[in-house]
Tab-separated table of C-alpha atoms in Angstrom:
chain	number	residue	atom	x	y	z
J	1	MET	CA	-14.005	-0.876	-10.572
J	2	LYS	CA	-10.363	-2.246	-9.980
J	3	ILE	CA	-7.519	0.095	-9.904
J	4	GLY	CA	-3.611	-0.884	-10.910
J	5	PHE	CA	-1.178	1.353	-9.311
J	6	ILE	CA	2.594	1.186	-10.527
J	7	GLY	CA	5.040	2.986	-8.782
J	8	LEU	CA	5.069	3.003	-4.888
J	9	GLY	CA	7.943	5.652	-4.267
J	10	ILE	CA	7.710	8.834	-2.278
J	11	MET	CA	4.641	10.176	-3.978
J	12	GLY	CA	3.221	6.669	-4.938
J	13	LYS	CA	2.668	4.979	-2.086
J	14	PRO	CA	0.648	7.849	-0.216
J	15	MET	CA	-1.711	8.421	-3.053
J	16	SER	CA	-2.545	4.807	-3.412
J	17	LYS	CA	-2.609	4.443	0.016
J	18	ASN	CA	-5.322	7.437	-0.130
J	19	LEU	CA	-7.262	5.284	-2.910
J	20	LEU	CA	-7.446	2.463	-0.813
J	21	LYS	CA	-8.786	4.528	2.257
J	22	ALA	CA	-11.649	6.142	-0.509
J	23	GLY	CA	-12.538	2.108	-0.716
J	24	TYR	CA	-11.450	1.493	-4.215
J	25	SER	CA	-10.207	-1.812	-4.310
J	26	VAL	CA	-6.342	-1.724	-5.728
J	27	VAL	CA	-3.616	-3.878	-7.025
J	28	VAL	CA	-0.054	-2.817	-7.162
J	29	GLU	CA	3.744	-3.400	-8.436
J	30	ASP	CA	6.906	-2.180	-8.058
J	31	ILE	CA	10.630	-3.628	-8.240
J	32	ASN	CA	10.672	-2.283	-4.291
J	33	GLN	CA	9.128	-5.295	-2.405
J	34	GLU	CA	9.175	-3.384	0.757
J	35	ALA	CA	7.019	-0.918	-0.470
J	36	VAL	CA	4.675	-3.564	-1.890
J	37	ALA	CA	4.552	-5.239	1.449
J	38	GLU	CA	3.503	-1.965	2.947
J	39	ILE	CA	0.668	-1.530	0.660
J	40	VAL	CA	-0.854	-4.811	0.482
J	41	SER	CA	-0.690	-4.285	4.424
J	42	CYS	CA	-2.925	-1.991	3.878
J	43	GLY	CA	-5.484	-3.749	1.924
J	44	ALA	CA	-3.841	-4.188	-1.652
J	45	GLN	CA	-3.391	-7.089	-3.775
J	46	SER	CA	-0.224	-7.171	-5.739
J	47	ALA	CA	1.001	-8.689	-9.091
J	48	SER	CA	4.651	-9.413	-10.167
J	49	THR	CA	4.397	-7.436	-13.415
J	50	ALA	CA	2.858	-4.345	-15.034
J	51	ARG	CA	0.955	-7.030	-17.401
J	52	GLU	CA	-0.466	-8.912	-14.496
J	53	VAL	CA	-1.457	-5.522	-13.011
J	54	ALA	CA	-3.218	-4.729	-16.474
J	55	GLU	CA	-5.095	-7.796	-16.991
J	56	GLN	CA	-6.719	-7.428	-13.224
J	57	SER	CA	-7.685	-3.733	-13.707
J	58	ASP	CA	-10.221	-1.279	-15.362
J	59	ILE	CA	-8.088	1.932	-14.829
J	60	VAL	CA	-3.973	1.548	-14.354
J	61	ILE	CA	-1.775	4.707	-12.834
J	62	THR	CA	1.684	4.804	-13.112
J	63	MET	CA	3.895	7.167	-11.266
J	64	LEU	CA	7.541	6.855	-12.310
J	65	PRO	CA	10.479	8.393	-12.400
J	66	ASN	CA	11.176	9.645	-16.048
J	67	SER	CA	9.989	9.130	-19.487
J	68	PRO	CA	11.972	5.885	-20.141
J	69	HIS	CA	10.582	4.183	-17.306
J	70	VAL	CA	7.136	4.889	-18.244
J	71	LYS	CA	7.931	3.877	-21.798
J	72	ALA	CA	9.321	0.235	-20.446
J	73	VAL	CA	6.591	-0.327	-18.203
J	74	VAL	CA	3.622	0.836	-20.787
J	75	CYS	CA	4.901	-0.653	-23.968
J	76	GLY	CA	7.718	-2.967	-22.841
J	77	GLU	CA	7.843	-6.616	-22.719
J	78	ASN	CA	5.224	-7.704	-19.709
J	79	GLY	CA	4.380	-4.243	-19.939
J	80	VAL	CA	0.627	-2.821	-19.188
J	81	LEU	CA	-0.149	-2.817	-22.969
J	82	GLU	CA	0.314	-6.600	-23.122
J	83	GLY	CA	-2.126	-6.890	-20.585
J	84	ALA	CA	-4.576	-4.295	-21.477
J	85	LYS	CA	-8.228	-5.204	-22.656
J	86	PRO	CA	-10.079	-2.266	-25.275
J	87	GLY	CA	-11.187	0.171	-22.975
J	88	LEU	CA	-8.709	0.319	-20.026
J	89	ILE	CA	-7.459	3.731	-19.527
J	90	LEU	CA	-4.020	4.688	-18.314
J	91	ILE	CA	-3.316	7.497	-16.298
J	92	ASP	CA	0.343	8.318	-16.072
J	93	MET	CA	0.806	10.679	-13.279
J	94	SER	CA	4.328	10.461	-13.752
J	95	SER	CA	6.236	13.906	-14.416
J	96	ILE	CA	7.754	12.895	-18.136
J	97	ALA	CA	8.726	15.305	-21.230
J	98	PRO	CA	5.329	15.693	-23.128
J	99	LEU	CA	6.866	14.312	-26.636
J	100	ALA	CA	6.947	11.006	-24.431
J	101	SER	CA	3.447	11.144	-23.378
J	102	GLN	CA	2.483	11.697	-26.662
J	103	GLU	CA	4.543	8.673	-27.879
J	104	ILE	CA	3.027	6.697	-25.056
J	105	GLU	CA	-0.380	7.344	-26.480
J	106	LYS	CA	-0.230	6.772	-29.648
J	107	ALA	CA	0.885	3.261	-28.846
J	108	CYS	CA	-1.898	3.005	-26.453
J	109	ALA	CA	-4.510	4.024	-29.113
J	110	ALA	CA	-3.429	1.059	-31.300
J	111	LYS	CA	-4.105	-1.338	-28.662
J	112	GLY	CA	-7.868	0.505	-27.479
J	113	VAL	CA	-6.561	1.983	-24.627
J	114	LYS	CA	-6.926	5.435	-23.709
J	115	MET	CA	-4.470	7.729	-21.876
J	116	LEU	CA	-4.200	10.628	-19.680
J	117	ASP	CA	-0.925	12.544	-18.839
J	118	ALA	CA	-1.786	13.980	-15.173
J	119	PRO	CA	1.179	14.941	-13.131
J	120	VAL	CA	0.971	16.599	-9.609
J	121	SER	CA	2.262	19.272	-7.593
J	122	GLY	CA	2.851	19.195	-3.869
J	123	GLY	CA	5.285	17.041	-2.911
J	124	GLU	CA	5.121	14.100	-0.044
J	125	PRO	CA	3.274	16.189	2.585
J	126	LYS	CA	0.001	16.728	0.191
J	127	ALA	CA	0.284	13.250	-1.495
J	128	VAL	CA	0.073	11.931	2.039
J	129	ASP	CA	-2.894	14.079	3.098
J	130	GLY	CA	-4.697	13.945	-0.290
J	131	THR	CA	-4.679	17.685	-1.341
J	132	LEU	CA	-2.231	17.427	-4.985
J	133	SER	CA	-2.406	19.618	-7.796
J	134	ILE	CA	-3.050	17.384	-10.517
J	135	MET	CA	-2.755	18.773	-14.083
J	136	VAL	CA	-4.405	16.868	-16.948
J	137	GLY	CA	-3.663	16.344	-20.684
J	138	GLY	CA	-6.009	14.243	-22.597
J	139	ASP	CA	-9.792	13.424	-24.015
J	140	LYS	CA	-11.980	15.731	-22.273
J	141	ALA	CA	-14.609	12.867	-21.669
J	142	VAL	CA	-12.206	10.469	-20.778
J	143	PHE	CA	-10.973	12.977	-17.826
J	144	GLU	CA	-14.236	13.740	-17.049
J	145	SER	CA	-14.845	9.848	-16.530
J	146	VAL	CA	-11.874	9.899	-13.990
J	147	LYS	CA	-12.134	13.434	-12.115
J	148	ASP	CA	-13.711	12.084	-9.301
J	149	LEU	CA	-11.136	8.983	-8.869
J	150	LEU	CA	-8.395	12.111	-9.218
J	151	LEU	CA	-9.658	13.740	-6.748
J	152	LYS	CA	-9.479	11.311	-3.891
J	153	MET	CA	-5.725	12.192	-4.328
J	154	GLY	CA	-5.693	15.520	-5.208
J	155	ALA	CA	-7.531	19.127	-4.025
J	156	SER	CA	-7.672	19.893	-7.866
J	157	ALA	CA	-7.898	18.428	-11.098
J	158	VAL	CA	-7.747	20.675	-14.100
J	159	HIS	CA	-8.093	19.601	-17.680
J	160	CYS	CA	-5.107	21.704	-19.459
J	161	GLY	CA	-5.518	20.084	-23.331
J	162	ASP	CA	-4.624	17.181	-25.576
J	163	ILE	CA	-2.163	14.290	-24.480
J	164	GLY	CA	1.459	16.079	-23.136
J	165	ALA	CA	-0.298	19.537	-21.975
J	166	GLY	CA	-0.525	17.861	-18.502
J	167	ASN	CA	3.216	17.336	-18.475
J	168	THR	CA	3.736	21.071	-19.920
J	169	THR	CA	1.704	22.962	-16.944
J	170	LYS	CA	4.070	20.556	-14.823
J	171	LEU	CA	7.479	21.946	-16.490
J	172	ALA	CA	5.794	25.368	-16.197
J	173	ASN	CA	5.205	24.424	-12.376
J	174	GLN	CA	8.602	22.882	-11.722
J	175	VAL	CA	10.287	26.328	-13.717
J	176	ILE	CA	8.509	28.582	-11.254
J	177	VAL	CA	9.204	26.132	-8.171
J	178	ALA	CA	13.103	25.894	-8.775
J	179	LEU	CA	13.461	29.821	-9.489
J	180	ASN	CA	11.340	30.397	-6.201
J	181	ILE	CA	13.436	28.519	-4.085
J	182	ALA	CA	16.460	29.759	-5.239
J	183	ALA	CA	15.439	33.243	-4.888
J	184	VAL	CA	14.387	32.597	-1.218
J	185	SER	CA	17.766	30.876	-0.606
J	186	GLU	CA	18.895	33.844	-2.270
J	187	ALA	CA	17.801	36.879	-0.377
J	188	PHE	CA	17.879	34.767	3.452
J	189	MET	CA	21.799	34.590	2.498
J	190	LEU	CA	21.503	38.121	1.848
J	191	ALA	CA	19.575	38.824	5.238
J	192	LYS	CA	21.991	36.718	7.150
J	193	LYS	CA	25.272	38.094	5.955
J	194	ALA	CA	23.721	41.552	6.665
J	195	GLY	CA	22.894	40.537	9.899
J	196	VAL	CA	19.323	40.367	9.978
J	197	ASP	CA	17.593	37.035	11.395
J	198	PRO	CA	16.123	35.107	8.841
J	199	HIS	CA	13.130	34.172	11.017
J	200	LEU	CA	12.218	37.392	11.419
J	201	VAL	CA	12.552	38.416	7.133
J	202	PHE	CA	10.461	35.333	6.853
J	203	ASP	CA	7.693	36.612	9.306
J	204	ALA	CA	8.054	40.392	7.854
J	205	ILE	CA	7.613	39.110	4.003
J	206	LYS	CA	5.431	36.065	3.771
J	207	GLY	CA	2.270	38.254	4.023
J	208	GLY	CA	3.367	40.469	1.379
J	209	LEU	CA	3.758	40.137	-2.293
J	210	ALA	CA	6.893	38.051	-2.077
J	211	GLY	CA	4.543	35.634	0.031
J	212	SER	CA	4.298	32.267	-1.745
J	213	THR	CA	3.490	28.757	-1.606
J	214	VAL	CA	6.917	27.882	-1.918
J	215	MET	CA	8.394	30.149	0.720
J	216	ASN	CA	5.955	28.917	2.988
J	217	ALA	CA	6.810	25.312	2.845
J	218	LYS	CA	10.381	25.381	1.907
J	219	ALA	CA	12.087	28.353	4.004
J	220	PRO	CA	11.314	26.701	7.476
J	221	MET	CA	13.172	24.093	6.346
J	222	ILE	CA	16.007	26.196	5.120
J	223	MET	CA	16.169	27.684	8.550
J	224	ASP	CA	15.988	24.186	10.208
J	225	GLN	CA	18.558	22.801	7.956
J	226	ASN	CA	16.043	19.795	7.494
J	227	PHE	CA	16.562	18.541	3.751
J	228	LYS	CA	14.928	15.564	4.078
J	229	PRO	CA	13.495	14.339	0.718
J	230	GLY	CA	9.832	16.082	-0.228
J	231	PHE	CA	10.896	16.317	-3.792
J	232	LYS	CA	14.632	15.130	-4.380
J	233	ILE	CA	16.808	17.448	-6.004
J	234	ASP	CA	17.641	14.903	-8.946
J	235	LEU	CA	14.062	14.834	-9.836
J	236	HIS	CA	14.314	18.208	-10.292
J	237	ILE	CA	17.049	18.415	-12.511
J	238	LYS	CA	15.340	15.539	-14.539
J	239	ASP	CA	11.857	18.126	-14.442
J	240	LEU	CA	14.105	21.459	-15.324
J	241	ASN	CA	15.902	18.843	-18.216
J	242	ASN	CA	12.538	18.232	-19.884
J	243	ALA	CA	11.513	21.963	-19.396
J	244	ILE	CA	14.693	22.845	-21.150
J	245	GLU	CA	14.733	20.301	-24.167
J	246	THR	CA	10.925	21.148	-24.397
J	247	GLY	CA	11.756	25.170	-24.468
J	248	HIS	CA	14.540	24.192	-27.349
J	249	GLY	CA	11.993	22.560	-29.427
J	250	VAL	CA	9.196	25.110	-29.237
J	251	GLY	CA	11.362	28.179	-29.005
J	252	ALA	CA	10.883	29.506	-25.526
J	253	PRO	CA	13.745	31.136	-24.054
J	254	LEU	CA	14.643	30.178	-20.325
J	255	PRO	CA	17.610	31.375	-19.499
J	256	LEU	CA	16.801	31.917	-15.320
J	257	THR	CA	15.844	27.934	-15.830
J	258	ALA	CA	19.379	27.261	-17.005
J	259	ALA	CA	20.932	29.307	-14.547
J	260	VAL	CA	19.304	27.294	-11.632
J	261	MET	CA	19.904	23.905	-13.201
J	262	GLU	CA	23.763	24.742	-13.120
J	263	ILE	CA	23.079	24.864	-9.144
J	264	LEU	CA	21.171	21.585	-8.888
J	265	GLU	CA	23.920	19.960	-11.216
J	266	ASN	CA	26.331	21.411	-8.705
J	267	LEU	CA	24.792	20.288	-5.857
J	268	HIS	CA	24.537	16.769	-7.683
J	269	PHE	CA	28.266	16.638	-7.761
J	270	ASP	CA	28.582	17.644	-4.529
J	271	GLY	CA	26.280	14.226	-3.182
J	272	CYS	CA	22.947	16.143	-2.267
J	273	GLY	CA	21.010	14.667	-5.007
J	274	GLN	CA	18.640	12.688	-2.656
J	275	ASP	CA	18.478	15.832	-0.713
J	276	ASP	CA	15.055	17.937	-0.948
J	277	HIS	CA	15.265	20.396	-3.251
J	278	SER	CA	15.370	22.997	-0.479
J	279	ALA	CA	18.934	22.236	-0.427
J	280	ILE	CA	19.589	24.841	-3.122
J	281	ALA	CA	20.165	26.835	-0.218
J	282	LYS	CA	23.493	24.732	0.503
J	283	TYR	CA	24.911	26.107	-3.136
J	284	TYR	CA	24.613	29.684	-1.452
J	285	GLN	CA	26.144	28.303	1.924
J	286	LYS	CA	29.086	26.847	0.236
J	287	LEU	CA	30.011	29.981	-1.724
J	288	THR	CA	29.697	32.083	1.789
J	289	GLY	CA	30.708	29.657	4.245
J	290	THR	CA	27.603	30.974	6.351
J	291	VAL	CA	24.704	28.645	7.081
J	292	ILE	CA	21.316	30.078	6.690
J	293	GLU	CA	19.718	29.371	10.110
């Protein structure tokens, strides 16, 4: 079985490396030739276009920034569908709008290509160690046929429903993560301004009801003022835009999401869009003139 992998960014690079470590034959493509060269040095082959990737592959994985990128790579000129043979499986692991996944799946079906939407959660650290959480939409039988492959990149892979359900689940995840980071930032600023060491607050509450995977991962980064991106603010803006648009479409109120979205947009215009989303803390630091450290 040969795997095509398109999109070698912060997440795609370690994910493709884990497939190589698991013994899969992998062909890769990306506009960043340095990233391609790095994966080729680990044992992959390279292709010049998405079409060439599909021509050589049984399964094609895409890991791209947003809906337009996936549409162009799959449906555009020299795209996956131009090179795909009937029966090829496309696994889009990007985080995109659920309606976009459904549109792309229709184009795939017309070419005899099966598609799953399978976004991930866990950021770069879990991509590196292969413990991502993978949420999948699409045909259950297709999911079962590739589940072992997915588990080479993640600790869990859960079938959530029909096509688009994976990305709906990811949007719910991103809402919870963004609100959680904002709550941690707000609470730790309260402690700092009140004269209580945020490190001690973290130690005291992390084992209680307020404890969370998000707080365990992001509170130390905030206190160290380490905002090296595992997941960038600009990408979280994209996800919350998709969440709000989807919410409007289905009648789901998202007032807290909208509030955090304003914080993220403010940070973007302050030049922090490439920072880790833990930099939500910078918004509170800007308002108070106090650093959480």
